[in-house]
Tab-separated table of C-alpha atoms in Angstrom:
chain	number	residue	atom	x	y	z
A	1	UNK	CA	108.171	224.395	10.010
A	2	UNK	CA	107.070	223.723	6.497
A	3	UNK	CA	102.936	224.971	5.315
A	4	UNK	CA	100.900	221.742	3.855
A	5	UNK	CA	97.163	220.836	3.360
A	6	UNK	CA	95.812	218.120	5.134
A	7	UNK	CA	93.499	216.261	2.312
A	8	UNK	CA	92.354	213.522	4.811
A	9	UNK	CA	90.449	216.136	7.361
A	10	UNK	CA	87.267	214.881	7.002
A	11	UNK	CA	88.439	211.409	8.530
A	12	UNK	CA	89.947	213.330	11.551
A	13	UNK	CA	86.652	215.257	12.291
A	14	UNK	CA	85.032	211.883	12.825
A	15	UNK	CA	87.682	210.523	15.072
A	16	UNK	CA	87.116	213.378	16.933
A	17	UNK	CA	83.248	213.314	17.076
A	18	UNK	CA	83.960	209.335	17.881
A	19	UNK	CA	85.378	210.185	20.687
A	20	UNK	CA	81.954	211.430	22.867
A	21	UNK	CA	80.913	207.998	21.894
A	22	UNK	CA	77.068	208.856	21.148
A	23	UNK	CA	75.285	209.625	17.821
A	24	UNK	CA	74.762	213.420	18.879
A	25	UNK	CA	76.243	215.931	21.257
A	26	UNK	CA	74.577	218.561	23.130
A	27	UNK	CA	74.786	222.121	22.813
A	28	UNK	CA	76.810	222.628	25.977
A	29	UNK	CA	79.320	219.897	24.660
A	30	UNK	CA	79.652	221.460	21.290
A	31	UNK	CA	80.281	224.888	23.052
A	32	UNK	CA	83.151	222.819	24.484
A	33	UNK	CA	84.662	221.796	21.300
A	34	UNK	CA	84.409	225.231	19.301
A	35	UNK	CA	86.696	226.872	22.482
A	36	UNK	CA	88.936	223.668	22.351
A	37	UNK	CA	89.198	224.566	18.654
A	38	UNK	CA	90.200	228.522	20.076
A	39	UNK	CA	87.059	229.976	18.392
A	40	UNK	CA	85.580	232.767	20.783
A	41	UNK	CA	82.292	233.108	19.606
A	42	UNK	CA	80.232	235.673	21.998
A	43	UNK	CA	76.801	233.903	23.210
A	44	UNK	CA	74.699	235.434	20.851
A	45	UNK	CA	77.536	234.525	17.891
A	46	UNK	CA	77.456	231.115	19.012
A	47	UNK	CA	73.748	230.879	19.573
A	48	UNK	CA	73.596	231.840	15.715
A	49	UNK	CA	76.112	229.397	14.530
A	50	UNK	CA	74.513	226.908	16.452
A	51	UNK	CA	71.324	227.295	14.929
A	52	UNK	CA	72.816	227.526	11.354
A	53	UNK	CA	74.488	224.242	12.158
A	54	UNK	CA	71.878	222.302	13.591
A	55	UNK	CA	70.235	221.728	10.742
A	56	UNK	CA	67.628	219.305	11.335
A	57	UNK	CA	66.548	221.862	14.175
A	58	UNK	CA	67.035	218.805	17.646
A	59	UNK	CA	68.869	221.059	19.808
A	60	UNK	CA	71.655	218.479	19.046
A	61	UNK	CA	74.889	218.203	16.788
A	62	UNK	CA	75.075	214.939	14.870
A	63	UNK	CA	78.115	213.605	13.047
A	64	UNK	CA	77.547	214.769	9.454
A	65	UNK	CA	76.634	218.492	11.282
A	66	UNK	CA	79.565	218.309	13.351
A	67	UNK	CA	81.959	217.005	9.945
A	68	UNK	CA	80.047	219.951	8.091
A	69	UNK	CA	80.865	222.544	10.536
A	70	UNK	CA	84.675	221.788	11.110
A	71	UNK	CA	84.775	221.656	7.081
A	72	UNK	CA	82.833	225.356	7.057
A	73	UNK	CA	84.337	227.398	9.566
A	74	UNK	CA	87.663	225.783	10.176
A	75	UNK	CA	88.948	224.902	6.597
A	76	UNK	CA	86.875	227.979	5.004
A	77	UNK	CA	85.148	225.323	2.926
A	78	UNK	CA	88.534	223.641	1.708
A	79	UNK	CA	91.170	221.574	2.531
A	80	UNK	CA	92.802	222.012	5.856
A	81	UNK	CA	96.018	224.734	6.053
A	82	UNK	CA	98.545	223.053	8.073
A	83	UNK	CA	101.749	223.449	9.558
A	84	UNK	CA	104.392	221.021	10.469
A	85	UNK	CA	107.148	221.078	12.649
A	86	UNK	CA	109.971	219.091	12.643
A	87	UNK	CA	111.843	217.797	15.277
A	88	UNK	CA	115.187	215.801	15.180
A	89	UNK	CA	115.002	214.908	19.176
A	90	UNK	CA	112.831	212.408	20.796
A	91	UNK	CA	113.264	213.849	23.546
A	92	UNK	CA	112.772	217.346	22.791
A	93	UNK	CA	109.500	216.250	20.878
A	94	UNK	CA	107.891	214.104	23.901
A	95	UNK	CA	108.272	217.618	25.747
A	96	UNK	CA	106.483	219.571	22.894
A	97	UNK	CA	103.859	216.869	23.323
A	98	UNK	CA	103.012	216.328	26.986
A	99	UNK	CA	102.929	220.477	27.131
A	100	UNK	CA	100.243	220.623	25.062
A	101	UNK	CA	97.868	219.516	27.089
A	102	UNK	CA	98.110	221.866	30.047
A	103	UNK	CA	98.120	225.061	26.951
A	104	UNK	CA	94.693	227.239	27.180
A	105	UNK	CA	93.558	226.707	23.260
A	106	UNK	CA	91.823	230.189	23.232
A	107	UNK	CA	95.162	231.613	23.069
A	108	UNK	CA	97.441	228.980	21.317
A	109	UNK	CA	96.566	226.811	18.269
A	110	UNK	CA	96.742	223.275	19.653
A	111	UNK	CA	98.343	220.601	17.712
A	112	UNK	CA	96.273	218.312	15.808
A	113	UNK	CA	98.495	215.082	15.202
A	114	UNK	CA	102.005	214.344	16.708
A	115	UNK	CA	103.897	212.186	13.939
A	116	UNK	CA	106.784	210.052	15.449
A	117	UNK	CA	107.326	206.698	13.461
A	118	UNK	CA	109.559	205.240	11.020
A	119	UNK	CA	106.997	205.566	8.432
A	120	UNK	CA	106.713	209.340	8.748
A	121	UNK	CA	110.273	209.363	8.463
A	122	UNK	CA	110.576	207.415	5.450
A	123	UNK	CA	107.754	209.894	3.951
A	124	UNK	CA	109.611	213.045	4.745
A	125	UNK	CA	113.098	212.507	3.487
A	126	UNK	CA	112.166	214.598	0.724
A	127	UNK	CA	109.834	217.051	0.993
A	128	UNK	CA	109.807	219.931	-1.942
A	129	UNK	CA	113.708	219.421	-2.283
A	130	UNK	CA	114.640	220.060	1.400
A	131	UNK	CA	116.384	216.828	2.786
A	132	UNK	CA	114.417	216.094	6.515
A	133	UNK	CA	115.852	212.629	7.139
A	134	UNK	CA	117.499	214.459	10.455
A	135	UNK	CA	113.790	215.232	11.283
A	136	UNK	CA	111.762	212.254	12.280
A	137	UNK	CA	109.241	213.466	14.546
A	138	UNK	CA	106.523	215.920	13.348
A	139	UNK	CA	103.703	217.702	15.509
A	140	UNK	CA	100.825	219.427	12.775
A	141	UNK	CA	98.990	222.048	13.494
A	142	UNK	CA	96.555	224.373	12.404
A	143	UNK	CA	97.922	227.271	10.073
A	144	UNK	CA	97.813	230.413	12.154
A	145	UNK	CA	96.834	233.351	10.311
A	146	UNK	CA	99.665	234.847	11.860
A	147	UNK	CA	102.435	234.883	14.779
A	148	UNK	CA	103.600	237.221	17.110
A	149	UNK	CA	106.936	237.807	14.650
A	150	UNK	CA	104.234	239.168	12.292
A	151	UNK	CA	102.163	240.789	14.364
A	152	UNK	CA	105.041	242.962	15.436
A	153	UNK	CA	105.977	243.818	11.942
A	154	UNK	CA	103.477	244.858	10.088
A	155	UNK	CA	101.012	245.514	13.287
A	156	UNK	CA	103.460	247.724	15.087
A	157	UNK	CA	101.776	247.618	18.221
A	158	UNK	CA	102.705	249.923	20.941
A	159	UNK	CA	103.936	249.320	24.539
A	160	UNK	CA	100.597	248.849	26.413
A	161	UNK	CA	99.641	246.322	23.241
A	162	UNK	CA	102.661	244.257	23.240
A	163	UNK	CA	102.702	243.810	27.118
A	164	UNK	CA	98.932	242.420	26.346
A	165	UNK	CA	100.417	240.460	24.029
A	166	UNK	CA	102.769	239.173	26.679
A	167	UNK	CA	100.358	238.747	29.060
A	168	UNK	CA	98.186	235.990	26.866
A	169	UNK	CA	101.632	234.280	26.163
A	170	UNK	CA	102.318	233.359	29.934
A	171	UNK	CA	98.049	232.955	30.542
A	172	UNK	CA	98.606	230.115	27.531
């Protein structure tokens, strides 16, 4: 797993607002896409955000909102933290795939892209001196703030919290 910025962000948030095929989306489909995204804003949080959003006040998220939020509140006004993992089986990486789509995203960070082509493997035979020619599949993700490995060290959570823990693992 190696950390990277995605610089081209922007041109994935309108693939994914292309996707509802319409020039706006409603409240109730927005509220959709922030918990596919795993925020858990409470209603009155999200009532806020959407108002501070929906700037020209229709009750409706339009493209350049929708770019604007995903640029605010997922990359923290930035470029986008990244992660991505490396895979040197087809096989192993189809799996890692097709799984994501039955994972509950308000307890795992969903993958963003899944990279499997000779061009990605041409790009990452060299990647900040580490040799990943062995590696030609790649699935980015989001950059967690953490993982459970962390968690446990410097969280040191107790019995009852780590079988919580636990417990969101197998829900996901």
């Amino acid at each position: 797993v190696v950390n990277a910025e995605d610089f081209n962000a922007s041109e994935d948030y309108k693939l994914a607002f292309a996707r509802f095929n319409t020039p706006a989306i409603s409240k109730a489909e927005f509220s959709a896409v922030v918990t596919s995204f795993g925020i858990n804003w409470t209603p009155d949080e999200f009532e806020r955000q959407f108002e501070r959003i929906d700037e020209d006040r229709t009750e409706m998220i339009n493209e350049a909102e929708f770019i604007e939020f995903c640029k605010s509140v997922l990359d923290n006004g930035g470029n986008r933290k990244v992660v991505i993992k490396f895979m040197k089986e087809k096989d192993q990486f189809e799996r890692e795939k097709k799984s994501q789509t039955s994972l509950d995203a308000r307890y795992v960070i969903l993958a963003s892209d899944f990279l499997s082509s000779p061009e990605f493997a041409t790009a990452v035979k060299h990647v900040e001196g580490h040799t990943l020619s062995d590696y030609p599949h790649g699935i980015v993700m989001p950059a967690g703030d953490r993982n459970l490995l962390s968690i446990f060290q410097s969280e040191r959570p107790t019995t009852a919290e780590i079988g919580v823990l636990m417990k969101q693992v197998i829900d996901a």
